[in-house]
PDB file of C-alpha atoms in Angstrom:
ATOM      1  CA  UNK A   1     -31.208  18.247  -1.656  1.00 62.00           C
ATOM      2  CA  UNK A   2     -33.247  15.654  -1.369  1.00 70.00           C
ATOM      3  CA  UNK A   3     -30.582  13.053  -0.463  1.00 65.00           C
ATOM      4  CA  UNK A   4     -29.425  15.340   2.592  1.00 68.00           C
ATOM      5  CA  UNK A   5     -33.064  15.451   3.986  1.00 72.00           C
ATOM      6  CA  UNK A   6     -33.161  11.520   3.426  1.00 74.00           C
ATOM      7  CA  UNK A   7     -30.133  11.369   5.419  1.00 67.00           C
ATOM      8  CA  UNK A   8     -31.242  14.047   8.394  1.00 73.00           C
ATOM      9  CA  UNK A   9     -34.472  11.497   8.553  1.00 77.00           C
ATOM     10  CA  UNK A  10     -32.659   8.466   9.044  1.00 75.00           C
ATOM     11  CA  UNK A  11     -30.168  10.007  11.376  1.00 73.00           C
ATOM     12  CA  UNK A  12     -32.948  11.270  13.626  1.00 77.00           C
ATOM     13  CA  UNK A  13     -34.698   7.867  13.049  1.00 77.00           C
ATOM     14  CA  UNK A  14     -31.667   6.289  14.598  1.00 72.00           C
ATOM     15  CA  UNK A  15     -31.317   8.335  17.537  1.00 74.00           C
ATOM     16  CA  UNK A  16     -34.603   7.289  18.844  1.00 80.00           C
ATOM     17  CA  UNK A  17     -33.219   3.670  18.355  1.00 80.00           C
ATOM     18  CA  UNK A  18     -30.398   3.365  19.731  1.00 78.00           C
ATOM     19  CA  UNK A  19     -29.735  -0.535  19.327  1.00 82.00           C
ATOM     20  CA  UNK A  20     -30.174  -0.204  15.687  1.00 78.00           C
ATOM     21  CA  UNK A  21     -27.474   2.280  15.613  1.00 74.00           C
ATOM     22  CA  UNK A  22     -25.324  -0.400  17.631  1.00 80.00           C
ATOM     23  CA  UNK A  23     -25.804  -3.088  15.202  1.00 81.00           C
ATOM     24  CA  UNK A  24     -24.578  -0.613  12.638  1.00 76.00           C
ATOM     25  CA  UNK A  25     -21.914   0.439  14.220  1.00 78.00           C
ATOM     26  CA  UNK A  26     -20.917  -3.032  14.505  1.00 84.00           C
ATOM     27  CA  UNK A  27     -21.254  -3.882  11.279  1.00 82.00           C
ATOM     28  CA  UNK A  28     -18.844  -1.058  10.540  1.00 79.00           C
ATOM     29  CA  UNK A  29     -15.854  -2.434  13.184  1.00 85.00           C
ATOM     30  CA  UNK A  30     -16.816  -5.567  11.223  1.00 87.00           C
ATOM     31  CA  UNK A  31     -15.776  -4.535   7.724  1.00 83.00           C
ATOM     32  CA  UNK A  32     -12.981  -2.930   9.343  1.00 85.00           C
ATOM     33  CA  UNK A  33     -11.640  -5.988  10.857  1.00 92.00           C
ATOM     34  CA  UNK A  34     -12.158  -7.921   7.588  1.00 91.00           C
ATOM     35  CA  UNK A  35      -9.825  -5.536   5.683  1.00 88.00           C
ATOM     36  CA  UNK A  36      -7.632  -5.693   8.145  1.00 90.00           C
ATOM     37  CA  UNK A  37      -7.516 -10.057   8.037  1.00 94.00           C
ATOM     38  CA  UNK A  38      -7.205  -9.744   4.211  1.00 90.00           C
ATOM     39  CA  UNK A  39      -4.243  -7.641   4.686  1.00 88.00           C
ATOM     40  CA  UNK A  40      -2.387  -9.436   7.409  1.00 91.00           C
ATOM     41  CA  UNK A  41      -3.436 -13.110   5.621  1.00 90.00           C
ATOM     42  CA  UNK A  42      -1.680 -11.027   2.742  1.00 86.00           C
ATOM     43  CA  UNK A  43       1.262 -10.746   4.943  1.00 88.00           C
ATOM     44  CA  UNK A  44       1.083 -14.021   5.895  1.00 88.00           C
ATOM     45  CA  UNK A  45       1.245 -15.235   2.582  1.00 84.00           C
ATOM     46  CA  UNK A  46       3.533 -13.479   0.843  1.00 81.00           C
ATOM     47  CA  UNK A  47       5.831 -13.626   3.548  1.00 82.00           C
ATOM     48  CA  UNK A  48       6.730 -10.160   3.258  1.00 83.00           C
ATOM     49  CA  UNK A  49       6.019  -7.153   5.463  1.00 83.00           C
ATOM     50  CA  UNK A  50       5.030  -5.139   2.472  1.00 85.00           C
ATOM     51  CA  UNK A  51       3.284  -7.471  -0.055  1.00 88.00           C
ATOM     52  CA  UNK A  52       1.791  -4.337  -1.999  1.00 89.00           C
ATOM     53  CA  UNK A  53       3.734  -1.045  -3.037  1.00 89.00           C
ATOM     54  CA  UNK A  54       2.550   1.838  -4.998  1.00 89.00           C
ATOM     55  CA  UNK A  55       4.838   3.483  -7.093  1.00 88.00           C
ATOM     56  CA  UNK A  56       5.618   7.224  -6.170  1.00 85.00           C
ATOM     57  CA  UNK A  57       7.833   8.381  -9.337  1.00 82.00           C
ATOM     58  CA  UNK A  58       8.293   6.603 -12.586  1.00 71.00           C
ATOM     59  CA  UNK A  59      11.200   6.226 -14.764  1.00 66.00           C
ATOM     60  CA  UNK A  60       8.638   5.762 -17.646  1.00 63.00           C
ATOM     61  CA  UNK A  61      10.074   2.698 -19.507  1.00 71.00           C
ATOM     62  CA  UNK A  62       8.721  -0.210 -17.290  1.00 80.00           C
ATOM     63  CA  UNK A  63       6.628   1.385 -14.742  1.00 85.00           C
ATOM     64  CA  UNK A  64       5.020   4.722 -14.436  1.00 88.00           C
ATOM     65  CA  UNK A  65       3.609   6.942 -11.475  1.00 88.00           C
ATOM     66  CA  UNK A  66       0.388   5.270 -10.058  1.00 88.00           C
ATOM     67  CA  UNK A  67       1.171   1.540 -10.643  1.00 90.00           C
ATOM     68  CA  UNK A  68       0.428  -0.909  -7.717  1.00 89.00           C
ATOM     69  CA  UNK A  69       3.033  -3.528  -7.476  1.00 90.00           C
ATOM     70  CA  UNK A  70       2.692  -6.706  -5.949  1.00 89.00           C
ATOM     71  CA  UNK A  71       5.949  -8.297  -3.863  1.00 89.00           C
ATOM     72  CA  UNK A  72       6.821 -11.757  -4.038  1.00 82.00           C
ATOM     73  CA  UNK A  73       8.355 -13.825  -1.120  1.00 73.00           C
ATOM     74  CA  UNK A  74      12.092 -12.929  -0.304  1.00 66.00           C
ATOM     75  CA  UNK A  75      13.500 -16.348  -0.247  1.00 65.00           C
ATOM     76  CA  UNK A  76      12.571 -16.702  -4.103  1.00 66.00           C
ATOM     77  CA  UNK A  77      15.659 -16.861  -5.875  1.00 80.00           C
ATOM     78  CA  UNK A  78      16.954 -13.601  -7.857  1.00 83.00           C
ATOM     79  CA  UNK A  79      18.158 -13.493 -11.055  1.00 86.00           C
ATOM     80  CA  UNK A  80      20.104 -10.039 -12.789  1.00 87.00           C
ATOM     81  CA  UNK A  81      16.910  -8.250 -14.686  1.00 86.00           C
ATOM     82  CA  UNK A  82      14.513  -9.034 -11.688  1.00 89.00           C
ATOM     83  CA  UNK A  83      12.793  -5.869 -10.781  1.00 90.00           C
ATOM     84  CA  UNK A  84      13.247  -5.337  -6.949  1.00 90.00           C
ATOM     85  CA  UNK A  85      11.926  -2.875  -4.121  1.00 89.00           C
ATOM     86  CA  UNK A  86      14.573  -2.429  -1.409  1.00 90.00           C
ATOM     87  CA  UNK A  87      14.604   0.231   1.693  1.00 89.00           C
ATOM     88  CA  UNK A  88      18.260   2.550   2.205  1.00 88.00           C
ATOM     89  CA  UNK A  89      19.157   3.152   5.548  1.00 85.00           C
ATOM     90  CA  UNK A  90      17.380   7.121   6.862  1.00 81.00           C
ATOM     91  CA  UNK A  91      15.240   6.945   3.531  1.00 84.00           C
ATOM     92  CA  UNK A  92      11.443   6.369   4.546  1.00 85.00           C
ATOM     93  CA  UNK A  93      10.555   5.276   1.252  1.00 86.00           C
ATOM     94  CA  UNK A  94      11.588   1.966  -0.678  1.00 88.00           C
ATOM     95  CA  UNK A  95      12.782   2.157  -4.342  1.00 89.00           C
ATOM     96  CA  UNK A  96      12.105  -0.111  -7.228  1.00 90.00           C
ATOM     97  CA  UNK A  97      15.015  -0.721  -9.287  1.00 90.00           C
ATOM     98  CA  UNK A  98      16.160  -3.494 -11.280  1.00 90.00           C
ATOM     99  CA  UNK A  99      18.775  -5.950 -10.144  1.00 91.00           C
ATOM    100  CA  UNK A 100      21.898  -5.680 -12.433  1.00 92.00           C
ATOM    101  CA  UNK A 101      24.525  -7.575 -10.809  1.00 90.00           C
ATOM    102  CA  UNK A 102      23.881 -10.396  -7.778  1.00 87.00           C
ATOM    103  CA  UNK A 103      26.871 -12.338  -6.398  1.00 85.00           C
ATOM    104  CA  UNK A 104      27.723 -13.861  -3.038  1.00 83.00           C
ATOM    105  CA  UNK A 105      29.999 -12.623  -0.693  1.00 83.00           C
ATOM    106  CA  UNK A 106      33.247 -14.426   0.827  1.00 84.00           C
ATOM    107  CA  UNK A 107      30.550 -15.068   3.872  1.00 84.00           C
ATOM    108  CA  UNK A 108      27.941 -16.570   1.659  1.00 80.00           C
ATOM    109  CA  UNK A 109      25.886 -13.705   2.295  1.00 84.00           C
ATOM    110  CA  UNK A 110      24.126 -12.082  -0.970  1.00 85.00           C
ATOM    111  CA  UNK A 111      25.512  -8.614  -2.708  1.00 88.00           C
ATOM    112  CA  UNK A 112      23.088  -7.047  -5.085  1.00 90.00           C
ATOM    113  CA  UNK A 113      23.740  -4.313  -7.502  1.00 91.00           C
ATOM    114  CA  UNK A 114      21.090  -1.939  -8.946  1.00 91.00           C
ATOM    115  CA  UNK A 115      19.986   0.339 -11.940  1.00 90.00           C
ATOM    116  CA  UNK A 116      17.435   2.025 -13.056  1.00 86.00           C
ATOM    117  CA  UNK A 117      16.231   1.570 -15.920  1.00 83.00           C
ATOM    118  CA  UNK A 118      16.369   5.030 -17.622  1.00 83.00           C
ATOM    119  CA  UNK A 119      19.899   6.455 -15.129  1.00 83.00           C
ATOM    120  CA  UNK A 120      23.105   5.745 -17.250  1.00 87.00           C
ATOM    121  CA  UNK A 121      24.656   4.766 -13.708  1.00 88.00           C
ATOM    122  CA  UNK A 122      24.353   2.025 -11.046  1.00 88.00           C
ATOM    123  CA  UNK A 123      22.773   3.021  -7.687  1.00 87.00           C
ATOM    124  CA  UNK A 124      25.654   2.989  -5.745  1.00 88.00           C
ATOM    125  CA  UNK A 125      24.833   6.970  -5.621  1.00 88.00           C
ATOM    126  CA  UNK A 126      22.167   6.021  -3.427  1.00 87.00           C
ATOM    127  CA  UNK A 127      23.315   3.143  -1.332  1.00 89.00           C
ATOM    128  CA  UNK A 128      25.102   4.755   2.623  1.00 87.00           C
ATOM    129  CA  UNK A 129      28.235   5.758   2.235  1.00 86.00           C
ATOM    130  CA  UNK A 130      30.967   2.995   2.118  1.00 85.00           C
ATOM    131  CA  UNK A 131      28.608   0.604   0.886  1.00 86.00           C
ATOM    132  CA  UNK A 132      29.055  -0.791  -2.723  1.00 88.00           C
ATOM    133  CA  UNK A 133      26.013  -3.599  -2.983  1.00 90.00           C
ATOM    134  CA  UNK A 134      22.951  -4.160  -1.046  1.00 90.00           C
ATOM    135  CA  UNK A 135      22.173  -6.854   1.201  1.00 86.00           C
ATOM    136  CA  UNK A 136      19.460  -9.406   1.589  1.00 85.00           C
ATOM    137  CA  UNK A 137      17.953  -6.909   4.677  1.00 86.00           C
ATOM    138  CA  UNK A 138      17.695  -4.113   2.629  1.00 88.00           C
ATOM    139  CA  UNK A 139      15.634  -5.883   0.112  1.00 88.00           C
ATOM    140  CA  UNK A 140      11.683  -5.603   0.001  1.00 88.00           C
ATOM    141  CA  UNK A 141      10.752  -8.006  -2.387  1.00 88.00           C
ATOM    142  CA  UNK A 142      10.974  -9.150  -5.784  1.00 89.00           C
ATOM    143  CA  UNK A 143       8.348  -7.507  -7.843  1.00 89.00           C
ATOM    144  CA  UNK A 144       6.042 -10.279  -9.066  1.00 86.00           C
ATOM    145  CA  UNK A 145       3.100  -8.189 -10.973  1.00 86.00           C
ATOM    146  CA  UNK A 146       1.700  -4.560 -11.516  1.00 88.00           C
ATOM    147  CA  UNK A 147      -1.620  -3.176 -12.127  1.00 90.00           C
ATOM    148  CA  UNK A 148      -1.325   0.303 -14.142  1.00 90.00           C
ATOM    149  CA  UNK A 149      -2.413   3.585 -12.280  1.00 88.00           C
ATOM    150  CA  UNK A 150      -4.153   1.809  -9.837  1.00 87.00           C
ATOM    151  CA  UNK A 151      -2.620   3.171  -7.269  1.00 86.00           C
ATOM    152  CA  UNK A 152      -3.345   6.635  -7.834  1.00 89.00           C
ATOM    153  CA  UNK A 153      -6.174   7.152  -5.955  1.00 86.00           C
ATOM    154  CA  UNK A 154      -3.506   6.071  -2.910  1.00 85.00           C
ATOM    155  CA  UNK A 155      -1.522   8.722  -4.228  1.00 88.00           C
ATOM    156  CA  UNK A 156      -4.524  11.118  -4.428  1.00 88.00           C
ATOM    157  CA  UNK A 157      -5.585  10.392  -0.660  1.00 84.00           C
ATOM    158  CA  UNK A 158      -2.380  10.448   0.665  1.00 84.00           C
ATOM    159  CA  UNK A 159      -1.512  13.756  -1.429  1.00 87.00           C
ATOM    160  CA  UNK A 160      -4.769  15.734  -0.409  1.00 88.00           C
ATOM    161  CA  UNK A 161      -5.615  14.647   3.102  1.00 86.00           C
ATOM    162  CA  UNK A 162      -9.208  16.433   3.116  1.00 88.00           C
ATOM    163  CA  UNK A 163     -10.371  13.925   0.724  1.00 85.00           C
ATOM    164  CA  UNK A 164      -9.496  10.665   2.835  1.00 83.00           C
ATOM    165  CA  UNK A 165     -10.602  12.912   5.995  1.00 86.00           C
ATOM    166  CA  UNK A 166     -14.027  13.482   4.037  1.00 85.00           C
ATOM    167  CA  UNK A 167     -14.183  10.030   2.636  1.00 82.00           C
ATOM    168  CA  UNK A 168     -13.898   8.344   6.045  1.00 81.00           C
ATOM    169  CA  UNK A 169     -16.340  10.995   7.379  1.00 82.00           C
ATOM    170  CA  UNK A 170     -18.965  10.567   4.778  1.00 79.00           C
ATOM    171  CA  UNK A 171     -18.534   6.651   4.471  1.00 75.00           C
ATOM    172  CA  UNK A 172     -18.635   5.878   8.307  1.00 74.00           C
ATOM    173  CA  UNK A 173     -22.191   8.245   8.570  1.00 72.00           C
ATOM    174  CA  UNK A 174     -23.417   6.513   5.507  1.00 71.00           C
ATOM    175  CA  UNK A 175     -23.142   2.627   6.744  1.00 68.00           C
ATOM    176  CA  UNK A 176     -24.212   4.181  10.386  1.00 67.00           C
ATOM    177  CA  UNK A 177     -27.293   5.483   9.291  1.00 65.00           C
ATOM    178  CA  UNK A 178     -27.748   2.833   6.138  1.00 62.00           C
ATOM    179  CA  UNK A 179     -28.406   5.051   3.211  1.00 52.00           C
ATOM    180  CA  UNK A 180     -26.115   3.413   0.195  1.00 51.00           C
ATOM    181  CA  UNK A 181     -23.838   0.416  -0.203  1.00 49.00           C
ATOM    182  CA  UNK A 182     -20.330   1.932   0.235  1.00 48.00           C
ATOM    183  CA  UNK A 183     -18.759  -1.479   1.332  1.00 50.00           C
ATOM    184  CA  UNK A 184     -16.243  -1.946  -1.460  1.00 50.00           C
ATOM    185  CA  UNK A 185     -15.221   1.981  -1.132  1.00 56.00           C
ATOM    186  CA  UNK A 186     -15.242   1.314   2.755  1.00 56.00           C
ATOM    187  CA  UNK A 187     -12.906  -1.688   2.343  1.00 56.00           C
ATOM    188  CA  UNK A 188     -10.376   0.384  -0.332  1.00 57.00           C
ATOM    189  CA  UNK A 189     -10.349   3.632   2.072  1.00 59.00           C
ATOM    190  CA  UNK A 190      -9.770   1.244   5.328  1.00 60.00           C
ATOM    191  CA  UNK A 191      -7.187  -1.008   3.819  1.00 61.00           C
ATOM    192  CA  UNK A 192      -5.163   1.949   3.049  1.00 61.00           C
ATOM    193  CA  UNK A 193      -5.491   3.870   6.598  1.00 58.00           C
ATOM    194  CA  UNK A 194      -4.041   0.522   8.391  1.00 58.00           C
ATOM    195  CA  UNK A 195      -1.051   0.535   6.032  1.00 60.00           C
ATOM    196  CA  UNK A 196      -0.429   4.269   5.931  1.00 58.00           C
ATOM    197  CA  UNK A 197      -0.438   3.876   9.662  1.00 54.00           C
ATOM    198  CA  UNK A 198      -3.634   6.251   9.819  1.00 47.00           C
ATOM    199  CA  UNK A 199      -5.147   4.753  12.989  1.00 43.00           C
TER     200      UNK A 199
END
């Protein structure tokens, strides 16, 4: 109880100062832009539109629901056994498969055939109909490293909207009116509106 008085004080203190609140406010747009330059230098670097990817639905051998993958650059070379993230045609989401069979085509272009790793078939299931092997634009990335579960609490936030409606409610008063250090929560929550196309 005592926290929400604390906060009603400073609030009111604020409101009788109104280029304090200002600076805050500032310093808010501030963080936001930073996230926002980390993740487009990400871009940048990786080359890739989609340097990060969380996964949605694990086969449970290799990676499981939660993990945060990092992309490498598309014009690394790919070898059979690389894991990959591509995007189907009229399918929103990308899949992570691993890359079974990679020759090139009569055109020079690349074919690439998938599996994954617990399905007893390829995924030419999945690929539009008349098409046997993917193509170098329906490839994401190569997937370069993964951090375990980490990307649950994307999964959580995306899953349960109140939460990341609360958290960016409760985070943006907080830094306005300066009671707590939520920067590194600030940061996670904002990184993850600009990709998920929030704002």
């Amino acid at each position: 109880m005592q926290i929400i008085w604390r906060h009603v004080r400073e609030s009111r203190r604020l409101a009788r100062r109104p280029w304090q609140l200002l600076e805050r406010a500032l310093n808010l747009c501030c963080v936001f832009f930073a996230v926002l330059m980390l993740w487009k230098g990400l871009v940048l670097v990786t080359n890739n539109a989609r340097p990060v990817l969380v996964i949605l639905s694990g086969d449970g051998t290799v990676l499981h629901r939660g993990d945060l993958l990092f992309l490498s650059r598309l014009d690394e070379r790919l070898r059979a056994g690389d894991l990959i993230a591509f995007q189907l045609k009229d399918r929103e989401i990308p899949i992570v498969h691993r890359l079974v069979k990679l020759h090139e085509t009569p055109a020079g272009e690349m074919a690439v055939l998938t599996k994954g790793d617990e399905n007893l078939v390829d995924d030419r299931g999945l690929y539009p109909k008349d098409q046997l092997f993917l193509s170098k634009r329906d490839i994401v990335g190569r997937v370069h490293a993964y951090l375990p579960y980490l990307g649950m609490a994307v999964i959580w936030l995306n899953d349960y909207l109140w939460i990341k409606h609360g958290l960016v409610v409760a985070t943006t008063f907080s830094l306005l009116i300066g009671c707590g250090t939520w920067q590194w929560p600030v940061a996670l929550l904002l990184s993850e509106m600009v990709k998920g196309g929030f704002f």
